[in-house]
XYZ file of C-alpha atoms in Angstrom:
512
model
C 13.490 39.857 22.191
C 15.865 37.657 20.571
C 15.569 34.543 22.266
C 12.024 35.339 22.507
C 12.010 34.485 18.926
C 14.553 31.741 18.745
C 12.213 30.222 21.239
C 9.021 30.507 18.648
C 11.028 28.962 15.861
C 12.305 26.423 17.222
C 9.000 25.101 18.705
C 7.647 25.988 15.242
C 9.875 23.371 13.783
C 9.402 20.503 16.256
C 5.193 21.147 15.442
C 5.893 20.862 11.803
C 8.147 17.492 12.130
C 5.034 16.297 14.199
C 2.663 17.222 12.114
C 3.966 17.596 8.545
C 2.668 21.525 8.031
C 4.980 23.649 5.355
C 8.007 25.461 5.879
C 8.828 27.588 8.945
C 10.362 30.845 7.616
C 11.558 33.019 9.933
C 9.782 36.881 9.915
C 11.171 39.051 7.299
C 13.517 36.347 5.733
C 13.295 36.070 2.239
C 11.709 32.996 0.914
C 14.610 31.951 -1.181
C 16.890 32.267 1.765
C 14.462 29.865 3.965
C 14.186 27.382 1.238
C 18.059 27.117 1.152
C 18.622 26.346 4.754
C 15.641 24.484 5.242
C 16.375 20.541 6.798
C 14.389 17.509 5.469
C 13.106 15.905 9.133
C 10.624 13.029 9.394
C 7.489 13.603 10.477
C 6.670 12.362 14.359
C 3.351 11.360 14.083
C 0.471 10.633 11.095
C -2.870 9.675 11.433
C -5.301 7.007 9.371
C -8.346 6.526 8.977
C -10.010 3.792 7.387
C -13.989 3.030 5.749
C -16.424 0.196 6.939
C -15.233 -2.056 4.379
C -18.737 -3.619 3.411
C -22.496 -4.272 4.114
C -22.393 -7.408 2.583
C -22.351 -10.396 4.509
C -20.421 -12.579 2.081
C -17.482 -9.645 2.468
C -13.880 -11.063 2.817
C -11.534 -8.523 3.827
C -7.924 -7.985 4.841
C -6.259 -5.313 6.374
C -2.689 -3.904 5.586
C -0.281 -2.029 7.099
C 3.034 -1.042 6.561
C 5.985 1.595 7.239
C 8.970 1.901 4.785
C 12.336 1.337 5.822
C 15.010 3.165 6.993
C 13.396 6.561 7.274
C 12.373 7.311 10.703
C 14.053 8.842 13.603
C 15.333 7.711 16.695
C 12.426 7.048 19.054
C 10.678 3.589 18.510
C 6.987 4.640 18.536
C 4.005 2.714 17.636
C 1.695 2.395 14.549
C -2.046 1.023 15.563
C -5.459 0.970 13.542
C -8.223 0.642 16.006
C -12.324 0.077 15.426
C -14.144 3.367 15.173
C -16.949 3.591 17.917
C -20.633 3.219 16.645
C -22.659 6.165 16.510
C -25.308 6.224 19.521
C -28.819 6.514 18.920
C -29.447 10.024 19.162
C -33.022 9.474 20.647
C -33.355 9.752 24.149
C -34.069 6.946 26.240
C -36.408 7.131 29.592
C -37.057 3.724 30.345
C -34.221 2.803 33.337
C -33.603 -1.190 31.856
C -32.766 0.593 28.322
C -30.524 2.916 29.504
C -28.570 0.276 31.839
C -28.450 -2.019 28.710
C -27.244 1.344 26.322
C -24.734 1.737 28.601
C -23.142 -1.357 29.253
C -22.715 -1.522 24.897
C -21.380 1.552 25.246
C -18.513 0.206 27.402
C -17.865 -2.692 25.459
C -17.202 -0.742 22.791
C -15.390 1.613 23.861
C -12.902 -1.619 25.219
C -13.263 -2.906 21.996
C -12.305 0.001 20.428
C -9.446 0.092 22.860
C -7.752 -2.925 21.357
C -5.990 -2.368 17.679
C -7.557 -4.208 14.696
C -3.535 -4.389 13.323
C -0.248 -2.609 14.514
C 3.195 -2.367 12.802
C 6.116 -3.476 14.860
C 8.996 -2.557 13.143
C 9.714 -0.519 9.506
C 10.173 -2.554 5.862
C 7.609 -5.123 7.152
C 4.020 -5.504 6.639
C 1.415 -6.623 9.209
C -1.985 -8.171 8.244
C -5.875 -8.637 9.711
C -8.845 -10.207 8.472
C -12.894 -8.653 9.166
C -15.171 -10.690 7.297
C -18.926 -10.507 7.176
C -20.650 -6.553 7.404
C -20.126 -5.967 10.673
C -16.264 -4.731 10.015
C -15.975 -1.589 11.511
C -14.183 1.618 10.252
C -10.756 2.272 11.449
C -8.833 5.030 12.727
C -5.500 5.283 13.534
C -2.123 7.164 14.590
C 1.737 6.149 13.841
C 4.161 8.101 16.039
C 8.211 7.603 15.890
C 9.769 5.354 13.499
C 7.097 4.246 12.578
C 5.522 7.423 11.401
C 7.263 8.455 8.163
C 5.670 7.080 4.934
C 2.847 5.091 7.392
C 0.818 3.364 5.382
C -2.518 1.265 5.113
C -5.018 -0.589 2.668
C -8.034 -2.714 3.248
C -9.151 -4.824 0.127
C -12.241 -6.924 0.539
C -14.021 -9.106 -2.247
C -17.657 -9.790 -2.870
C -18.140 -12.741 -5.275
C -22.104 -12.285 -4.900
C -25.036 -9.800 -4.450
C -25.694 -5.994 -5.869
C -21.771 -5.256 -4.082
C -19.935 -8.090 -6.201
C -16.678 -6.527 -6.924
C -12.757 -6.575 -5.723
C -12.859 -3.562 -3.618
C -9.467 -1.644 -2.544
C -8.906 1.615 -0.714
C -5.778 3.098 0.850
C -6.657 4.644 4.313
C -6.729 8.370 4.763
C -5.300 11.037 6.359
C -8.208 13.273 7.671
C -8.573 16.924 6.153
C -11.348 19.763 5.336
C -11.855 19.664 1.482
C -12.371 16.374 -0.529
C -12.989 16.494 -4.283
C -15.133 13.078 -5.793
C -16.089 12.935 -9.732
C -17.595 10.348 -10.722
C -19.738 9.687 -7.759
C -23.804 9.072 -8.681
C -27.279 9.464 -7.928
C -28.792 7.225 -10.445
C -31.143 4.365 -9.829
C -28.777 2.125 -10.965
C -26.375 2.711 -8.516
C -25.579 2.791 -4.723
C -22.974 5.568 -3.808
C -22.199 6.309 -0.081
C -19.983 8.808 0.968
C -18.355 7.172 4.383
C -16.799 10.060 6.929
C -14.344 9.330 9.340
C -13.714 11.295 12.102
C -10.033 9.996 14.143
C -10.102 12.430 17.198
C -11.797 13.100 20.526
C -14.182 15.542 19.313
C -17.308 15.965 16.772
C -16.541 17.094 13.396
C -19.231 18.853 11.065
C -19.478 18.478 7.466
C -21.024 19.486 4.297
C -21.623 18.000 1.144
C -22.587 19.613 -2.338
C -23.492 17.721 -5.164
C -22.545 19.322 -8.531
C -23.818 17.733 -12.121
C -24.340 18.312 -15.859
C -26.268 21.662 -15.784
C -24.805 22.915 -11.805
C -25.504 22.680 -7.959
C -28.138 19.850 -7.686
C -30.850 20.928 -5.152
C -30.575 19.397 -1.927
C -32.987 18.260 0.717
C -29.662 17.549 3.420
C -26.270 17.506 3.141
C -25.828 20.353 5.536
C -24.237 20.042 9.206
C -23.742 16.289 9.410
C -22.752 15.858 12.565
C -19.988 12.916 12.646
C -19.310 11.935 16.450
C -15.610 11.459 17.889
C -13.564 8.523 16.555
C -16.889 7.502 14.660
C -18.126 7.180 11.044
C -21.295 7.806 8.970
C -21.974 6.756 5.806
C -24.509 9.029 3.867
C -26.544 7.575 0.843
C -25.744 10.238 -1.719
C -29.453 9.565 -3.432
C -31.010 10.646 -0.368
C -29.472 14.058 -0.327
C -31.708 15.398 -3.617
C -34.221 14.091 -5.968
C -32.201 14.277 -8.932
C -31.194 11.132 -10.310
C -27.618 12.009 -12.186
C -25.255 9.647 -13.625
C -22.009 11.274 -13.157
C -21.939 14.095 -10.992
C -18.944 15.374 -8.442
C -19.096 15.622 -4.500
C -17.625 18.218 -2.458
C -17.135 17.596 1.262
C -16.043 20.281 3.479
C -15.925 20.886 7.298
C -17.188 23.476 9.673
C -14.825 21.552 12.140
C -13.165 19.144 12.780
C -11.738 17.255 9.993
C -12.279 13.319 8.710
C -11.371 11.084 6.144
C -13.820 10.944 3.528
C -14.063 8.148 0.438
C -17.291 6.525 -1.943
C -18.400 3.214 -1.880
C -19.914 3.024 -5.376
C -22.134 -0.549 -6.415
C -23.414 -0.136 -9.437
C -25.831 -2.901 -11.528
C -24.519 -5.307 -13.376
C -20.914 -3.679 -13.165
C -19.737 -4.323 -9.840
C -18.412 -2.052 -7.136
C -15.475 -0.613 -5.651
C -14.242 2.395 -3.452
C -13.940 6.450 -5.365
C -11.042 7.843 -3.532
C -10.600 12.101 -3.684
C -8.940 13.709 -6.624
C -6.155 15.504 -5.909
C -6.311 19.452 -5.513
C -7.848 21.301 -8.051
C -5.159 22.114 -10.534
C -4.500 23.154 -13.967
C -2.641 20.362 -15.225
C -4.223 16.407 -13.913
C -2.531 13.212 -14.136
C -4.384 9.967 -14.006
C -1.848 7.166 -13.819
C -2.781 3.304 -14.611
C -5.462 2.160 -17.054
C -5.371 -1.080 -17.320
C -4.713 -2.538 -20.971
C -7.350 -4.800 -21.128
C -10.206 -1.502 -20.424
C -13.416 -1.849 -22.678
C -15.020 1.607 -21.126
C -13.170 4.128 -19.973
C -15.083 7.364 -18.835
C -13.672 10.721 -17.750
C -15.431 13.143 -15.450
C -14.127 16.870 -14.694
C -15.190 19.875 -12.727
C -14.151 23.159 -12.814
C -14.808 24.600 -9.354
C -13.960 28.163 -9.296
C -15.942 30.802 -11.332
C -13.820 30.531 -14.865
C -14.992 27.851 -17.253
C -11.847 25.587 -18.431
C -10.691 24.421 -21.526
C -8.458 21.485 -21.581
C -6.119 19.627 -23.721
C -6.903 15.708 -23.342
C -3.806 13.214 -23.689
C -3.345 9.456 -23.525
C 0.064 8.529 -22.448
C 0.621 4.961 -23.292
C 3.686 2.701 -24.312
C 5.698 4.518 -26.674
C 4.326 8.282 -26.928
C 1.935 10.704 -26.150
C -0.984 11.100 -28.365
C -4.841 12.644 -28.203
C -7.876 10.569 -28.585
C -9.605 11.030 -31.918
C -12.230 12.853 -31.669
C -11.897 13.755 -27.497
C -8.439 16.303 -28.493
C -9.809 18.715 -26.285
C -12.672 19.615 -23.240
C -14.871 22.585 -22.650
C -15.542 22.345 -18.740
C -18.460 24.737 -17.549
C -17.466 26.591 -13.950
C -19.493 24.505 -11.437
C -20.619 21.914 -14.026
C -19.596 18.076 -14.023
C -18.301 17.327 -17.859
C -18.471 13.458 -18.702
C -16.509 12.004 -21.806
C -16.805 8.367 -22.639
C -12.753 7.757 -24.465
C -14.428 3.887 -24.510
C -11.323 1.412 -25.082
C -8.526 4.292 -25.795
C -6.071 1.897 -23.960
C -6.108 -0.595 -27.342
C -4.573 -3.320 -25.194
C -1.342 -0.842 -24.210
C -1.234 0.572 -20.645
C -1.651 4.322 -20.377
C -2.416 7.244 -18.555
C -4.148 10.367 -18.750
C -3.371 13.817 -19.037
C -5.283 17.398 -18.717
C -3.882 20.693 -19.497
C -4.496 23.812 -20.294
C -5.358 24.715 -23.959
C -3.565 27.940 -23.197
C -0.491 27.947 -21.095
C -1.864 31.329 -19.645
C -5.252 30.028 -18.627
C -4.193 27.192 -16.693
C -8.062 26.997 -15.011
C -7.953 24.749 -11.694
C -9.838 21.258 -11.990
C -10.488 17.764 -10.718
C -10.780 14.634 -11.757
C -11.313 11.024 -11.997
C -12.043 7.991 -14.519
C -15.002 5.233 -14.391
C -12.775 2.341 -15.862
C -14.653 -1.327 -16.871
C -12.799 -4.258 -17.742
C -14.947 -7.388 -19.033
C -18.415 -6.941 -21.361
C -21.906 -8.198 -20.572
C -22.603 -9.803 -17.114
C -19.197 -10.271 -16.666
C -17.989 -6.787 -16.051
C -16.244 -4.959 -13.817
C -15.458 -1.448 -12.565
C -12.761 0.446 -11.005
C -11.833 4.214 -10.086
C -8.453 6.492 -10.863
C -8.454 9.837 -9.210
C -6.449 12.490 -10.400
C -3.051 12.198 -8.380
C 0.124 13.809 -7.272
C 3.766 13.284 -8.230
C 5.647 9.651 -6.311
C 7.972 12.489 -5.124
C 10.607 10.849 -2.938
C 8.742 7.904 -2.179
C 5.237 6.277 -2.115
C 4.263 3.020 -1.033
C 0.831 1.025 -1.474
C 0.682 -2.207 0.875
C -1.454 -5.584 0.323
C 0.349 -7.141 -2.603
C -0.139 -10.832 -3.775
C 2.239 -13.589 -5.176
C -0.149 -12.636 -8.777
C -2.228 -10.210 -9.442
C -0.168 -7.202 -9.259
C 0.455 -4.684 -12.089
C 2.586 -1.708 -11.297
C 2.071 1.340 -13.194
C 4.652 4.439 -13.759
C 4.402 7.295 -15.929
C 6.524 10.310 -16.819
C 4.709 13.103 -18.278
C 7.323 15.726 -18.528
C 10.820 14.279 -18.601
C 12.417 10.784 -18.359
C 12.702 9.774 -15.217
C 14.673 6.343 -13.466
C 12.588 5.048 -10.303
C 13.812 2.593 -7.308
C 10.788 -0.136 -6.495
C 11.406 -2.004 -3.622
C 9.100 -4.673 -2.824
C 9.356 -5.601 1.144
C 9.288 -8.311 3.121
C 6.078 -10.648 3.494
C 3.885 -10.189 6.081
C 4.566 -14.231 6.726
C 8.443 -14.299 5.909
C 10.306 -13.423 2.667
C 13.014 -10.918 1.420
C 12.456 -7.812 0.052
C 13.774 -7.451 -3.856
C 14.535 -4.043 -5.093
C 14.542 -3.168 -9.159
C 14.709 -0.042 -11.091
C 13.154 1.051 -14.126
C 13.482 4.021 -16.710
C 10.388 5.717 -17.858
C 10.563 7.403 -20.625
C 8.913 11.082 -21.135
C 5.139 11.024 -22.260
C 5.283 7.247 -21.729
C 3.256 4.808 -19.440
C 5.552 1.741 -18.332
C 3.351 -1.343 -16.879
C 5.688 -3.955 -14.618
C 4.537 -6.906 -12.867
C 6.743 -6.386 -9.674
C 8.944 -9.146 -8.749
C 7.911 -10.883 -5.171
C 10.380 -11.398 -2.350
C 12.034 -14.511 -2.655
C 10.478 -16.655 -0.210
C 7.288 -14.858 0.537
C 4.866 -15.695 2.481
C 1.872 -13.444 2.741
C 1.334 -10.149 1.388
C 4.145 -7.568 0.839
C 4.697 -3.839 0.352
C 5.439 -2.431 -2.850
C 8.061 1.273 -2.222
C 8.419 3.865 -4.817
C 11.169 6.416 -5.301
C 11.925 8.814 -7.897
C 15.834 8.614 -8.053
C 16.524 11.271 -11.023
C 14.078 13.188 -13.455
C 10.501 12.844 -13.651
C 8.052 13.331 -12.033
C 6.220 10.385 -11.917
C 2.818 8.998 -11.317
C 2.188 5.704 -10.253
C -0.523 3.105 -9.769
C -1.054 -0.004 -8.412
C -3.683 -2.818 -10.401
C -4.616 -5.520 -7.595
C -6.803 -8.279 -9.884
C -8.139 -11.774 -9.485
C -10.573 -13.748 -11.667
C -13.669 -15.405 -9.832
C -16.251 -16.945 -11.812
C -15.047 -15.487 -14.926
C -15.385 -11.871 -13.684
C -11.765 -9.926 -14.012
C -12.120 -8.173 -10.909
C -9.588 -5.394 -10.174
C -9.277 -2.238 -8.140
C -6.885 0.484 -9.035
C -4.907 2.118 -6.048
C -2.959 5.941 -6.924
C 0.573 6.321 -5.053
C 0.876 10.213 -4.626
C 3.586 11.241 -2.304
C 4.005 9.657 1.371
C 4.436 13.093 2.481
C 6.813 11.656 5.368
C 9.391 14.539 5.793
C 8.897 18.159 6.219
C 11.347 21.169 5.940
C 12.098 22.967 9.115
C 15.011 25.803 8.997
C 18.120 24.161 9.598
C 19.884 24.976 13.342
C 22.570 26.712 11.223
C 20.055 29.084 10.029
C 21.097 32.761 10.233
C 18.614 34.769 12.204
C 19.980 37.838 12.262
C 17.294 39.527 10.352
C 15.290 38.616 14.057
C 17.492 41.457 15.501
C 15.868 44.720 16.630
């Protein structure tokens, strides 16, 4: 029986380095003793996936992809984002020419989708690809090897024209079950999509549930959405229910199957850009990066589980921590979006924002996300920060400029010293590494400094090296026209290692 079980753990442990799944703990070891001789391994393989970048024909967009240095394994692997496959017209076809003709685009795309958009050849450099024009597909894709650990991927397209004028930046996904989005809309005065993903070879199934102001919005659809293998759907959120809100939050969940799910939100007269998940719900929220220049700066929060919350609200910015006047605290009804406009709390200082718990002992879980605006009148322009995770070890957000870049880094609990590395240019260059101290309830803003030399667009690497945590956010902006457009990317955790028990562990406890 013995080996029987030295058999199960080890294969245990090569299927979490593969996959990145928790902690193998052997049966009936304590937990303490499994943390202590657990091993730090790179993950083996990660998966991507990637929205349709645009329906705009005037959309310019560019692809990035990149692996960190110096943290993968032996085996060379490969890192490729390929076109999903377009969804086939579920109507059935009896007339013999149609079907030929179906058939034969059903081929070419499936050889189309054969060949990757982008792939990564080696680690510390990025690779780029243009799509313009809105017939860019969505992407999906899977790193194995090397080139797994820390794998990572933007697209950032710009619109200077039409209802979708906006710099527009997302960081690719790694499919899951549960996605969290306040601050998504059904008003008339905007356009919100939800675009799902699916990266494997069969169907997934999902579910969406629109929550506002006063509960569950009634809902025509939104049930069993059927997204087809390696395909996407996007999903007008106005079309689910007949209830125009402002602010409300989405929930997507899957029967099976999972996807990668993000908003495209236009809105009139403010611009567009992507809403990316809030991370789990969670008593205590960080939102890392409002810019210093914000003239509207909105807050949305749900409370998802049955217990209404009650939260402390907290700016962050350059020198301390402090509480808006007038905004010190929330009341957040169980199922019920709350919406607080903080308008220009940033003052011209960078900040962040923190939620917790009125009482330490009520710590209610929660999401959330801000609706930032930079500019007034008709030349404004909006952005999205989710709630986020911890940098952790590392984090890195790819598609960097020569200008335009503002890193953000904030310690809410203790000071904390971070490594930032930026890499090598897609084009040439060499990377530059500086660090920085961030002091505790403080938001630090840095424009990073560029490889020397570069050529193209570069990578910029995170690590916490002692203290902390920290949150971190990456600004990407450009003026065109006299519009400051910006999009605001969140650098949670790369997630590329995973604890396995060490071979050293003692397994005694396995004996009969």
């Amino acid at each position: 029986m013995k080996s029987t079980h030295l058999s199960l753990i080890a294969g245990a442990a090569v299927l979490a380095a593969i996959t990145g799944f928790a902690t193998v703990t052997a049966p009936g070891a304590p937990a303490d003793t499994a943390a202590k001789s657990a091993t730090l391994l790179p993950v083996e393989r990660s998966s991507l996936v990637c929205p349709a970048p645009s329906n705009s024909d005037l959309a310019e967009t560019q692809y990035t992809a990149f692996t960190p240095a110096g943290s993968g394994g032996e085996a060379k692997g490969t890192a490729e984002l390929k076109p999903a496959l377009p969804v086939a017209d579920d109507e059935a076809e009896t007339d013999p020419k149609k079907v030929k003709k179906a058939e034969e685009a059903a081929k070419k795309a499936k050889e189309k989708a054969d060949k990757p958009v982008l792939a990564v050849k080696e680690p510390g450099k990025p690779v780029v690809a243009e799509a313009n024009g809105s017939g860019a597909p969505a992407l999906v894709g899977t790193a194995t090897g090397r080139l797994a650990p820390g794998w990572a991927a933007q697209q950032t397209t710009e619109v200077t024209a039409s209802g979708g004028r906006g710099l527009l930046g997302v960081t690719c996904t790694a499919p899951d079950t549960d996605f969290w989005f306040p601050g998504a809309s059904t008003a008339k005065s905007r356009q919100d999509y939800i675009h799902l993903t699916n990266p494997d070879d069969t169907g997934a199934v999902a579910d969406i549930e629109l929550y506002g102001p006063k509960g569950a919005l009634k809902a025509e659809v939104g049930d069993g959405i059927t997204v087809p293998a390696r395909s996407s759907v996007a999903v007008l959120l106005s079309t689910l229910t007949t209830e125009a809100v402002d602010q409300l939050t989405a929930h997507v969940t899957t029967r099976s199957g999972r996807i990668g799910a993000v908003v495209m939100s236009a809105e009139d007269n403010v611009g567009s850009d992507w809403i990316t998940a809030s991370d789990d719900p969670s008593g205590t929220l960080v939102l890392p990066g409002i810019p210093a220049d914000a003239t509207s700066v909105q807050l949305v929060a749900f409370a998802p589980g049955e217990d209404d919350a009650d939260v402390k609200v907290q700016l962050m910015g350059k020198n301390a921590t402090f509480s808006p006047a007038g905004n010190a605290t929330l009341h957040i009804k169980s199922s019920m979006t709350a919406t607080v406009d903080l308008k220009d709390v940033t003052r011209e200082e960078p900040g962040s924002l923190r939620l917790s718990p009125v009482q330490k002992d009520r710590a209610t879980p929660i999401v959330a996300a801000l609706r930032v605006v930079r500019g007034k009148g008709d030349q404004q322009e909006v952005a999205y920060i989710p709630a986020t995770g911890p940098v952790g070890a590392r984090a890195s957000v790819p598609d960097n400029r020569a200008k335009g870049s503002t890193l953000s880094l904030t310690a809410p609990g203790a000071t904390a010293k971070v490594k930032v590395t930026a890499s090598a240019g897609s084009g040439g260059g060499e990377p530059s590494v500086e660090t920085y101290t961030v002091k505790a309830g403080t938001t630090l803003a840095v424009t990073p400094t560029a490889p020397e030399g570069l050529k193209g667009a570069y990578a910029l690497t995170v690590e916490t090296t002692s203290g902390g945590p920290v949150h971190a956010a990456r600004t990407l902006a450009r003026t065109e026209g006299g519009v400051q457009m910006f999009t605001v990317q969140t650098l949670p955790d790369d997630g590329g290692t995973v604890e396995v028990p060490s071979a050293g562990q003692d397994l005694s406890v396995l004996d009969d």
